[in-house]
Each structure stands twice: as C-alpha cells, then as structure tokens.
PDB file with SEQRES, HELIX, SHEET and CRYST1 records, atoms N, CA, C and O in Angstrom:
SEQRES   1 A   67  VAL PRO GLY VAL GLN ARG GLY ALA TRP GLY VAL VAL VAL          
SEQRES   2 A   67  HIS SER LEU ASP ARG ASN GLU ARG LEU TYR GLU LEU ASN          
SEQRES   3 A   67  PRO GLN MET LEU LEU VAL PRO ALA SER ALA ALA LYS LEU          
SEQRES   4 A   67  ALA LEU ALA ALA VAL ARG ALA ALA ARG ALA ALA ARG LEU          
SEQRES   5 A   67  SER LYS SER LEU PHE MET ILE ALA LEU GLY LEU THR VAL          
SEQRES   6 A   67  PRO GLY                                                      
HELIX    1 AA1 ALA A   36  ALA A   49  1                                  14    
HELIX    2 AA2 LYS A   54  ALA A   60  1                                   7    
SHEET    1 AA1 2 VAL A  11  SER A  15  0                                        
SHEET    2 AA1 2 GLU A  20  LEU A  25 -1                                        
CRYST1    1.000    1.000    1.000  90.00  90.00  90.00 P 1           1          
ATOM      1  N   VAL A   1     -73.073-179.866  60.685  1.00  0.00           N  
ATOM      2  CA  VAL A   1     -72.636-179.264  59.436  1.00  0.00           C  
ATOM      3  C   VAL A   1     -72.676-177.747  59.607  1.00  0.00           C  
ATOM      4  O   VAL A   1     -73.728-177.189  59.919  1.00  0.00           O  
ATOM      5  N   PRO A   2     -71.550-177.080  59.407  1.00  0.00           N  
ATOM      6  CA  PRO A   2     -71.520-175.628  59.560  1.00  0.00           C  
ATOM      7  C   PRO A   2     -72.479-174.925  58.602  1.00  0.00           C  
ATOM      8  O   PRO A   2     -72.547-175.270  57.422  1.00  0.00           O  
ATOM      9  N   GLY A   3     -73.202-173.963  59.098  1.00  0.00           N  
ATOM     10  CA  GLY A   3     -74.105-173.174  58.268  1.00  0.00           C  
ATOM     11  C   GLY A   3     -75.506-173.723  58.130  1.00  0.00           C  
ATOM     12  O   GLY A   3     -76.400-173.000  57.689  1.00  0.00           O  
ATOM     13  N   VAL A   4     -75.731-174.970  58.488  1.00  0.00           N  
ATOM     14  CA  VAL A   4     -77.058-175.564  58.321  1.00  0.00           C  
ATOM     15  C   VAL A   4     -78.073-174.905  59.249  1.00  0.00           C  
ATOM     16  O   VAL A   4     -79.230-174.717  58.872  1.00  0.00           O  
ATOM     17  N   GLN A   5     -77.645-174.554  60.460  1.00  0.00           N  
ATOM     18  CA  GLN A   5     -78.569-173.933  61.400  1.00  0.00           C  
ATOM     19  C   GLN A   5     -79.059-172.577  60.888  1.00  0.00           C  
ATOM     20  O   GLN A   5     -80.177-172.165  61.199  1.00  0.00           O  
ATOM     21  N   ARG A   6     -78.239-171.889  60.114  1.00  0.00           N  
ATOM     22  CA  ARG A   6     -78.621-170.571  59.597  1.00  0.00           C  
ATOM     23  C   ARG A   6     -79.433-170.661  58.311  1.00  0.00           C  
ATOM     24  O   ARG A   6     -80.000-169.662  57.869  1.00  0.00           O  
ATOM     25  N   GLY A   7     -79.496-171.813  57.720  1.00  0.00           N  
ATOM     26  CA  GLY A   7     -80.175-171.974  56.439  1.00  0.00           C  
ATOM     27  C   GLY A   7     -81.683-171.907  56.561  1.00  0.00           C  
ATOM     28  O   GLY A   7     -82.249-172.169  57.623  1.00  0.00           O  
ATOM     29  N   ALA A   8     -82.324-171.553  55.464  1.00  0.00           N  
ATOM     30  CA  ALA A   8     -83.790-171.537  55.385  1.00  0.00           C  
ATOM     31  C   ALA A   8     -84.239-172.811  54.676  1.00  0.00           C  
ATOM     32  O   ALA A   8     -83.710-173.162  53.621  1.00  0.00           O  
ATOM     33  N   TRP A   9     -85.212-173.496  55.257  1.00  0.00           N  
ATOM     34  CA  TRP A   9     -85.675-174.764  54.714  1.00  0.00           C  
ATOM     35  C   TRP A   9     -87.159-174.690  54.407  1.00  0.00           C  
ATOM     36  O   TRP A   9     -87.933-174.116  55.173  1.00  0.00           O  
ATOM     37  N   GLY A  10     -87.544-175.265  53.302  1.00  0.00           N  
ATOM     38  CA  GLY A  10     -88.948-175.375  52.950  1.00  0.00           C  
ATOM     39  C   GLY A  10     -89.151-176.590  52.066  1.00  0.00           C  
ATOM     40  O   GLY A  10     -88.368-176.843  51.150  1.00  0.00           O  
ATOM     41  N   VAL A  11     -90.208-177.338  52.346  1.00  0.00           N  
ATOM     42  CA  VAL A  11     -90.498-178.555  51.578  1.00  0.00           C  
ATOM     43  C   VAL A  11     -92.005-178.677  51.422  1.00  0.00           C  
ATOM     44  O   VAL A  11     -92.759-178.428  52.363  1.00  0.00           O  
ATOM     45  N   VAL A  12     -92.436-179.061  50.229  1.00  0.00           N  
ATOM     46  CA  VAL A  12     -93.828-179.427  50.001  1.00  0.00           C  
ATOM     47  C   VAL A  12     -93.830-180.704  49.171  1.00  0.00           C  
ATOM     48  O   VAL A  12     -93.249-180.747  48.086  1.00  0.00           O  
ATOM     49  N   VAL A  13     -94.487-181.749  49.685  1.00  0.00           N  
ATOM     50  CA  VAL A  13     -94.641-183.005  48.954  1.00  0.00           C  
ATOM     51  C   VAL A  13     -96.115-183.142  48.621  1.00  0.00           C  
ATOM     52  O   VAL A  13     -96.969-183.168  49.507  1.00  0.00           O  
ATOM     53  N   HIS A  14     -96.399-183.230  47.325  1.00  0.00           N  
ATOM     54  CA  HIS A  14     -97.788-183.240  46.856  1.00  0.00           C  
ATOM     55  C   HIS A  14     -98.072-184.530  46.092  1.00  0.00           C  
ATOM     56  O   HIS A  14     -97.313-184.902  45.197  1.00  0.00           O  
ATOM     57  N   SER A  15     -99.165-185.212  46.442  1.00  0.00           N  
ATOM     58  CA  SER A  15     -99.554-186.437  45.749  1.00  0.00           C  
ATOM     59  C   SER A  15    -100.254-186.087  44.442  1.00  0.00           C  
ATOM     60  O   SER A  15    -101.252-185.366  44.436  1.00  0.00           O  
ATOM     61  N   LEU A  16     -99.725-186.603  43.338  1.00  0.00           N  
ATOM     62  CA  LEU A  16    -100.368-186.386  42.045  1.00  0.00           C  
ATOM     63  C   LEU A  16    -101.630-187.233  41.919  1.00  0.00           C  
ATOM     64  O   LEU A  16    -102.600-186.828  41.279  1.00  0.00           O  
ATOM     65  N   ASP A  17    -101.607-188.417  42.538  1.00  0.00           N  
ATOM     66  CA  ASP A  17    -102.765-189.316  42.460  1.00  0.00           C  
ATOM     67  C   ASP A  17    -103.963-188.774  43.234  1.00  0.00           C  
ATOM     68  O   ASP A  17    -105.092-188.787  42.742  1.00  0.00           O  
ATOM     69  N   ARG A  18    -103.702-188.297  44.451  1.00  0.00           N  
ATOM     70  CA  ARG A  18    -104.802-187.855  45.315  1.00  0.00           C  
ATOM     71  C   ARG A  18    -105.004-186.347  45.309  1.00  0.00           C  
ATOM     72  O   ARG A  18    -105.956-185.844  45.904  1.00  0.00           O  
ATOM     73  N   ASN A  19    -104.108-185.620  44.635  1.00  0.00           N  
ATOM     74  CA  ASN A  19    -104.172-184.160  44.558  1.00  0.00           C  
ATOM     75  C   ASN A  19    -104.282-183.531  45.954  1.00  0.00           C  
ATOM     76  O   ASN A  19    -105.154-182.703  46.218  1.00  0.00           O  
ATOM     77  N   GLU A  20    -103.357-183.957  46.846  1.00  0.00           N  
ATOM     78  CA  GLU A  20    -103.336-183.398  48.192  1.00  0.00           C  
ATOM     79  C   GLU A  20    -101.902-183.343  48.702  1.00  0.00           C  
ATOM     80  O   GLU A  20    -101.035-184.087  48.243  1.00  0.00           O  
ATOM     81  N   ARG A  21    -101.671-182.462  49.645  1.00  0.00           N  
ATOM     82  CA  ARG A  21    -100.348-182.342  50.249  1.00  0.00           C  
ATOM     83  C   ARG A  21    -100.135-183.464  51.246  1.00  0.00           C  
ATOM     84  O   ARG A  21    -100.975-183.721  52.109  1.00  0.00           O  
ATOM     85  N   LEU A  22     -98.991-184.131  51.112  1.00  0.00           N  
ATOM     86  CA  LEU A  22     -98.638-185.211  52.023  1.00  0.00           C  
ATOM     87  C   LEU A  22     -97.762-184.715  53.159  1.00  0.00           C  
ATOM     88  O   LEU A  22     -97.808-185.255  54.265  1.00  0.00           O  
ATOM     89  N   TYR A  23     -96.959-183.681  52.889  1.00  0.00           N  
ATOM     90  CA  TYR A  23     -96.060-183.135  53.902  1.00  0.00           C  
ATOM     91  C   TYR A  23     -95.709-181.716  53.519  1.00  0.00           C  
ATOM     92  O   TYR A  23     -95.581-181.395  52.337  1.00  0.00           O  
ATOM     93  N   GLU A  24     -95.554-180.867  54.520  1.00  0.00           N  
ATOM     94  CA  GLU A  24     -95.082-179.509  54.253  1.00  0.00           C  
ATOM     95  C   GLU A  24     -94.286-178.988  55.441  1.00  0.00           C  
ATOM     96  O   GLU A  24     -94.574-179.301  56.596  1.00  0.00           O  
ATOM     97  N   LEU A  25     -93.278-178.185  55.123  1.00  0.00           N  
ATOM     98  CA  LEU A  25     -92.439-177.528  56.110  1.00  0.00           C  
ATOM     99  C   LEU A  25     -92.176-176.128  55.579  1.00  0.00           C  
ATOM    100  O   LEU A  25     -91.517-175.975  54.550  1.00  0.00           O  
ATOM    101  N   ASN A  26     -92.673-175.116  56.253  1.00  0.00           N  
ATOM    102  CA  ASN A  26     -92.550-173.722  55.821  1.00  0.00           C  
ATOM    103  C   ASN A  26     -93.026-173.520  54.378  1.00  0.00           C  
ATOM    104  O   ASN A  26     -92.276-172.981  53.563  1.00  0.00           O  
ATOM    105  N   PRO A  27     -94.246-173.936  54.045  1.00  0.00           N  
ATOM    106  CA  PRO A  27     -94.699-173.866  52.655  1.00  0.00           C  
ATOM    107  C   PRO A  27     -94.881-172.440  52.133  1.00  0.00           C  
ATOM    108  O   PRO A  27     -94.866-172.232  50.920  1.00  0.00           O  
ATOM    109  N   GLN A  28     -95.051-171.461  53.010  1.00  0.00           N  
ATOM    110  CA  GLN A  28     -95.247-170.081  52.559  1.00  0.00           C  
ATOM    111  C   GLN A  28     -93.927-169.370  52.255  1.00  0.00           C  
ATOM    112  O   GLN A  28     -93.922-168.312  51.626  1.00  0.00           O  
ATOM    113  N   MET A  29     -92.814-169.947  52.697  1.00  0.00           N  
ATOM    114  CA  MET A  29     -91.516-169.309  52.515  1.00  0.00           C  
ATOM    115  C   MET A  29     -91.089-169.401  51.051  1.00  0.00           C  
ATOM    116  O   MET A  29     -91.071-170.484  50.466  1.00  0.00           O  
ATOM    117  N   LEU A  30     -90.745-168.254  50.471  1.00  0.00           N  
ATOM    118  CA  LEU A  30     -90.272-168.229  49.086  1.00  0.00           C  
ATOM    119  C   LEU A  30     -88.773-168.480  49.085  1.00  0.00           C  
ATOM    120  O   LEU A  30     -88.011-167.730  49.694  1.00  0.00           O  
ATOM    121  N   LEU A  31     -88.355-169.530  48.404  1.00  0.00           N  
ATOM    122  CA  LEU A  31     -86.954-169.931  48.389  1.00  0.00           C  
ATOM    123  C   LEU A  31     -86.460-170.087  46.955  1.00  0.00           C  
ATOM    124  O   LEU A  31     -87.241-170.369  46.047  1.00  0.00           O  
ATOM    125  N   VAL A  32     -85.175-169.903  46.764  1.00  0.00           N  
ATOM    126  CA  VAL A  32     -84.533-170.140  45.473  1.00  0.00           C  
ATOM    127  C   VAL A  32     -83.918-171.525  45.517  1.00  0.00           C  
ATOM    128  O   VAL A  32     -83.184-171.828  46.457  1.00  0.00           O  
ATOM    129  N   PRO A  33     -84.191-172.391  44.526  1.00  0.00           N  
ATOM    130  CA  PRO A  33     -83.606-173.735  44.529  1.00  0.00           C  
ATOM    131  C   PRO A  33     -82.079-173.677  44.520  1.00  0.00           C  
ATOM    132  O   PRO A  33     -81.484-172.782  43.919  1.00  0.00           O  
ATOM    133  N   ALA A  34     -81.460-174.634  45.188  1.00  0.00           N  
ATOM    134  CA  ALA A  34     -80.002-174.684  45.242  1.00  0.00           C  
ATOM    135  C   ALA A  34     -79.419-174.945  43.856  1.00  0.00           C  
ATOM    136  O   ALA A  34     -78.404-174.348  43.494  1.00  0.00           O  
ATOM    137  N   SER A  35     -80.038-175.818  43.084  1.00  0.00           N  
ATOM    138  CA  SER A  35     -79.581-176.082  41.715  1.00  0.00           C  
ATOM    139  C   SER A  35     -80.614-176.936  40.991  1.00  0.00           C  
ATOM    140  O   SER A  35     -81.382-177.673  41.609  1.00  0.00           O  
ATOM    141  N   ALA A  36     -80.614-176.820  39.681  1.00  0.00           N  
ATOM    142  CA  ALA A  36     -81.533-177.618  38.866  1.00  0.00           C  
ATOM    143  C   ALA A  36     -81.206-179.103  38.972  1.00  0.00           C  
ATOM    144  O   ALA A  36     -82.105-179.942  38.923  1.00  0.00           O  
ATOM    145  N   ALA A  37     -79.934-179.428  39.115  1.00  0.00           N  
ATOM    146  CA  ALA A  37     -79.540-180.839  39.238  1.00  0.00           C  
ATOM    147  C   ALA A  37     -80.130-181.453  40.495  1.00  0.00           C  
ATOM    148  O   ALA A  37     -80.583-182.598  40.473  1.00  0.00           O  
ATOM    149  N   LYS A  38     -80.129-180.706  41.589  1.00  0.00           N  
ATOM    150  CA  LYS A  38     -80.707-181.225  42.823  1.00  0.00           C  
ATOM    151  C   LYS A  38     -82.213-181.405  42.680  1.00  0.00           C  
ATOM    152  O   LYS A  38     -82.774-182.358  43.221  1.00  0.00           O  
ATOM    153  N   LEU A  39     -82.873-180.503  41.959  1.00  0.00           N  
ATOM    154  CA  LEU A  39     -84.309-180.660  41.727  1.00  0.00           C  
ATOM    155  C   LEU A  39     -84.592-181.904  40.898  1.00  0.00           C  
ATOM    156  O   LEU A  39     -85.525-182.652  41.189  1.00  0.00           O  
ATOM    157  N   ALA A  40     -83.790-182.124  39.868  1.00  0.00           N  
ATOM    158  CA  ALA A  40     -83.973-183.307  39.023  1.00  0.00           C  
ATOM    159  C   ALA A  40     -83.748-184.581  39.834  1.00  0.00           C  
ATOM    160  O   ALA A  40     -84.512-185.538  39.705  1.00  0.00           O  
ATOM    161  N   LEU A  41     -82.709-184.603  40.667  1.00  0.00           N  
ATOM    162  CA  LEU A  41     -82.437-185.773  41.497  1.00  0.00           C  
ATOM    163  C   LEU A  41     -83.582-186.020  42.474  1.00  0.00           C  
ATOM    164  O   LEU A  41     -83.986-187.165  42.680  1.00  0.00           O  
ATOM    165  N   ALA A  42     -84.101-184.964  43.071  1.00  0.00           N  
ATOM    166  CA  ALA A  42     -85.228-185.111  43.991  1.00  0.00           C  
ATOM    167  C   ALA A  42     -86.449-185.660  43.265  1.00  0.00           C  
ATOM    168  O   ALA A  42     -87.168-186.498  43.811  1.00  0.00           O  
ATOM    169  N   ALA A  43     -86.689-185.202  42.055  1.00  0.00           N  
ATOM    170  CA  ALA A  43     -87.839-185.678  41.282  1.00  0.00           C  
ATOM    171  C   ALA A  43     -87.696-187.153  40.934  1.00  0.00           C  
ATOM    172  O   ALA A  43     -88.667-187.905  41.011  1.00  0.00           O  
ATOM    173  N   VAL A  44     -86.494-187.571  40.553  1.00  0.00           N  
ATOM    174  CA  VAL A  44     -86.263-188.985  40.214  1.00  0.00           C  
ATOM    175  C   VAL A  44     -86.453-189.855  41.451  1.00  0.00           C  
ATOM    176  O   VAL A  44     -87.064-190.921  41.375  1.00  0.00           O  
ATOM    177  N   ARG A  45     -85.931-189.403  42.589  1.00  0.00           N  
ATOM    178  CA  ARG A  45     -86.108-190.172  43.822  1.00  0.00           C  
ATOM    179  C   ARG A  45     -87.577-190.236  44.222  1.00  0.00           C  
ATOM    180  O   ARG A  45     -88.050-191.275  44.682  1.00  0.00           O  
ATOM    181  N   ALA A  46     -88.296-189.139  44.051  1.00  0.00           N  
ATOM    182  CA  ALA A  46     -89.724-189.140  44.360  1.00  0.00           C  
ATOM    183  C   ALA A  46     -90.463-190.088  43.424  1.00  0.00           C  
ATOM    184  O   ALA A  46     -91.389-190.784  43.843  1.00  0.00           O  
ATOM    185  N   ALA A  47     -90.061-190.115  42.175  1.00  0.00           N  
ATOM    186  CA  ALA A  47     -90.704-191.001  41.203  1.00  0.00           C  
ATOM    187  C   ALA A  47     -90.504-192.464  41.588  1.00  0.00           C  
ATOM    188  O   ALA A  47     -91.428-193.273  41.502  1.00  0.00           O  
ATOM    189  N   ARG A  48     -89.301-192.786  42.009  1.00  0.00           N  
ATOM    190  CA  ARG A  48     -89.027-194.169  42.421  1.00  0.00           C  
ATOM    191  C   ARG A  48     -89.843-194.524  43.660  1.00  0.00           C  
ATOM    192  O   ARG A  48     -90.410-195.613  43.751  1.00  0.00           O  
ATOM    193  N   ALA A  49     -89.897-193.594  44.610  1.00  0.00           N  
ATOM    194  CA  ALA A  49     -90.636-193.851  45.842  1.00  0.00           C  
ATOM    195  C   ALA A  49     -92.120-194.014  45.569  1.00  0.00           C  
ATOM    196  O   ALA A  49     -92.787-194.810  46.229  1.00  0.00           O  
ATOM    197  N   ALA A  50     -92.632-193.286  44.625  1.00  0.00           N  
ATOM    198  CA  ALA A  50     -94.056-193.337  44.300  1.00  0.00           C  
ATOM    199  C   ALA A  50     -94.353-194.371  43.215  1.00  0.00           C  
ATOM    200  O   ALA A  50     -95.501-194.535  42.803  1.00  0.00           O  
ATOM    201  N   ARG A  51     -93.306-195.070  42.753  1.00  0.00           N  
ATOM    202  CA  ARG A  51     -93.432-196.074  41.692  1.00  0.00           C  
ATOM    203  C   ARG A  51     -93.975-195.488  40.395  1.00  0.00           C  
ATOM    204  O   ARG A  51     -94.721-196.137  39.662  1.00  0.00           O  
ATOM    205  N   LEU A  52     -93.585-194.257  40.135  1.00  0.00           N  
ATOM    206  CA  LEU A  52     -93.952-193.614  38.881  1.00  0.00           C  
ATOM    207  C   LEU A  52     -92.758-193.671  37.940  1.00  0.00           C  
ATOM    208  O   LEU A  52     -91.625-193.888  38.372  1.00  0.00           O  
ATOM    209  N   SER A  53     -93.008-193.483  36.700  1.00  0.00           N  
ATOM    210  CA  SER A  53     -91.935-193.513  35.713  1.00  0.00           C  
ATOM    211  C   SER A  53     -91.054-192.276  35.860  1.00  0.00           C  
ATOM    212  O   SER A  53     -91.553-191.150  35.855  1.00  0.00           O  
ATOM    213  N   LYS A  54     -89.730-192.487  35.993  1.00  0.00           N  
ATOM    214  CA  LYS A  54     -88.853-191.324  36.108  1.00  0.00           C  
ATOM    215  C   LYS A  54     -88.813-190.548  34.793  1.00  0.00           C  
ATOM    216  O   LYS A  54     -88.446-189.373  34.785  1.00  0.00           O  
ATOM    217  N   SER A  55     -89.184-191.181  33.691  1.00  0.00           N  
ATOM    218  CA  SER A  55     -89.240-190.467  32.421  1.00  0.00           C  
ATOM    219  C   SER A  55     -90.267-189.345  32.468  1.00  0.00           C  
ATOM    220  O   SER A  55     -90.036-188.271  31.912  1.00  0.00           O  
ATOM    221  N   LEU A  56     -91.398-189.581  33.125  1.00  0.00           N  
ATOM    222  CA  LEU A  56     -92.416-188.544  33.231  1.00  0.00           C  
ATOM    223  C   LEU A  56     -91.886-187.338  33.990  1.00  0.00           C  
ATOM    224  O   LEU A  56     -92.162-186.198  33.619  1.00  0.00           O  
ATOM    225  N   PHE A  57     -91.125-187.586  35.053  1.00  0.00           N  
ATOM    226  CA  PHE A  57     -90.545-186.482  35.810  1.00  0.00           C  
ATOM    227  C   PHE A  57     -89.500-185.741  34.985  1.00  0.00           C  
ATOM    228  O   PHE A  57     -89.423-184.514  35.033  1.00  0.00           O  
ATOM    229  N   MET A  58     -88.704-186.477  34.237  1.00  0.00           N  
ATOM    230  CA  MET A  58     -87.683-185.836  33.418  1.00  0.00           C  
ATOM    231  C   MET A  58     -88.329-184.970  32.350  1.00  0.00           C  
ATOM    232  O   MET A  58     -87.854-183.869  32.071  1.00  0.00           O  
ATOM    233  N   ILE A  59     -89.408-185.456  31.753  1.00  0.00           N  
ATOM    234  CA  ILE A  59     -90.129-184.670  30.757  1.00  0.00           C  
ATOM    235  C   ILE A  59     -90.709-183.418  31.396  1.00  0.00           C  
ATOM    236  O   ILE A  59     -90.639-182.332  30.821  1.00  0.00           O  
ATOM    237  N   ALA A  60     -91.275-183.567  32.571  1.00  0.00           N  
ATOM    238  CA  ALA A  60     -91.858-182.421  33.278  1.00  0.00           C  
ATOM    239  C   ALA A  60     -90.797-181.378  33.601  1.00  0.00           C  
ATOM    240  O   ALA A  60     -91.088-180.182  33.605  1.00  0.00           O  
ATOM    241  N   LEU A  61     -89.577-181.813  33.872  1.00  0.00           N  
ATOM    242  CA  LEU A  61     -88.489-180.879  34.168  1.00  0.00           C  
ATOM    243  C   LEU A  61     -87.809-180.365  32.897  1.00  0.00           C  
ATOM    244  O   LEU A  61     -86.888-179.552  32.971  1.00  0.00           O  
ATOM    245  N   GLY A  62     -88.256-180.832  31.750  1.00  0.00           N  
ATOM    246  CA  GLY A  62     -87.673-180.371  30.493  1.00  0.00           C  
ATOM    247  C   GLY A  62     -86.337-181.012  30.182  1.00  0.00           C  
ATOM    248  O   GLY A  62     -85.564-180.472  29.390  1.00  0.00           O  
ATOM    249  N   LEU A  63     -86.049-182.154  30.790  1.00  0.00           N  
ATOM    250  CA  LEU A  63     -84.792-182.853  30.556  1.00  0.00           C  
ATOM    251  C   LEU A  63     -84.951-183.884  29.441  1.00  0.00           C  
ATOM    252  O   LEU A  63     -86.064-184.331  29.162  1.00  0.00           O  
ATOM    253  N   THR A  64     -83.865-184.256  28.816  1.00  0.00           N  
ATOM    254  CA  THR A  64     -83.891-185.261  27.756  1.00  0.00           C  
ATOM    255  C   THR A  64     -84.002-186.649  28.374  1.00  0.00           C  
ATOM    256  O   THR A  64     -83.243-187.001  29.277  1.00  0.00           O  
ATOM    257  N   VAL A  65     -84.954-187.432  27.878  1.00  0.00           N  
ATOM    258  CA  VAL A  65     -85.131-188.791  28.353  1.00  0.00           C  
ATOM    259  C   VAL A  65     -84.239-189.706  27.529  1.00  0.00           C  
ATOM    260  O   VAL A  65     -84.345-189.738  26.303  1.00  0.00           O  
ATOM    261  N   PRO A  66     -83.349-190.462  28.203  1.00  0.00           N  
ATOM    262  CA  PRO A  66     -82.454-191.357  27.451  1.00  0.00           C  
ATOM    263  C   PRO A  66     -83.221-192.410  26.656  1.00  0.00           C  
ATOM    264  O   PRO A  66     -84.216-192.965  27.124  1.00  0.00           O  
ATOM    265  N   GLY A  67     -82.727-192.674  25.427  1.00  0.00           N  
ATOM    266  CA  GLY A  67     -83.191-193.612  24.454  1.00  0.00           C  
ATOM    267  C   GLY A  67     -84.155-194.601  24.830  1.00  0.00           C  
ATOM    268  O   GLY A  67     -84.562-195.414  24.000  1.00  0.00           O  
TER     269      GLY A  67                                                      
END                                                                             
C-alpha cells in the first residue's frame, strides 16, 4: 500500500478487567486519530473481542446507543 511505510503507527491495548497493558507499539508517540468513526469501530470490535457490551463503549465515546 503506497504511503504505509512512511506512516507513523502507535497502538496501546489496555485491559479494563486487569488494569494492565496487553500490547503496545510506540506508546510514547503522540498521534492524531485518523477519524472518530475509526475509533468507534475499533472500540466496538474490541468490545466484541473482550465480550463486553458495545453499548458501554458507545457511551464512553459519547455516541448515541440505539434503542
């Protein structure tokens, strides 16, 4: 993918249950999120993977929880 090699990447995955970092890649690097939609999608996917309610993630992101 053109441009990916030049991009800056950083990831931190934190367990809410155990209050510890599960994975990190360049955690000290300050980055601007690509978009709020991508953050919301990542949160929903993380919620599914962790078997947590996606409604809790949506509330945390300030999004409207459907009916």
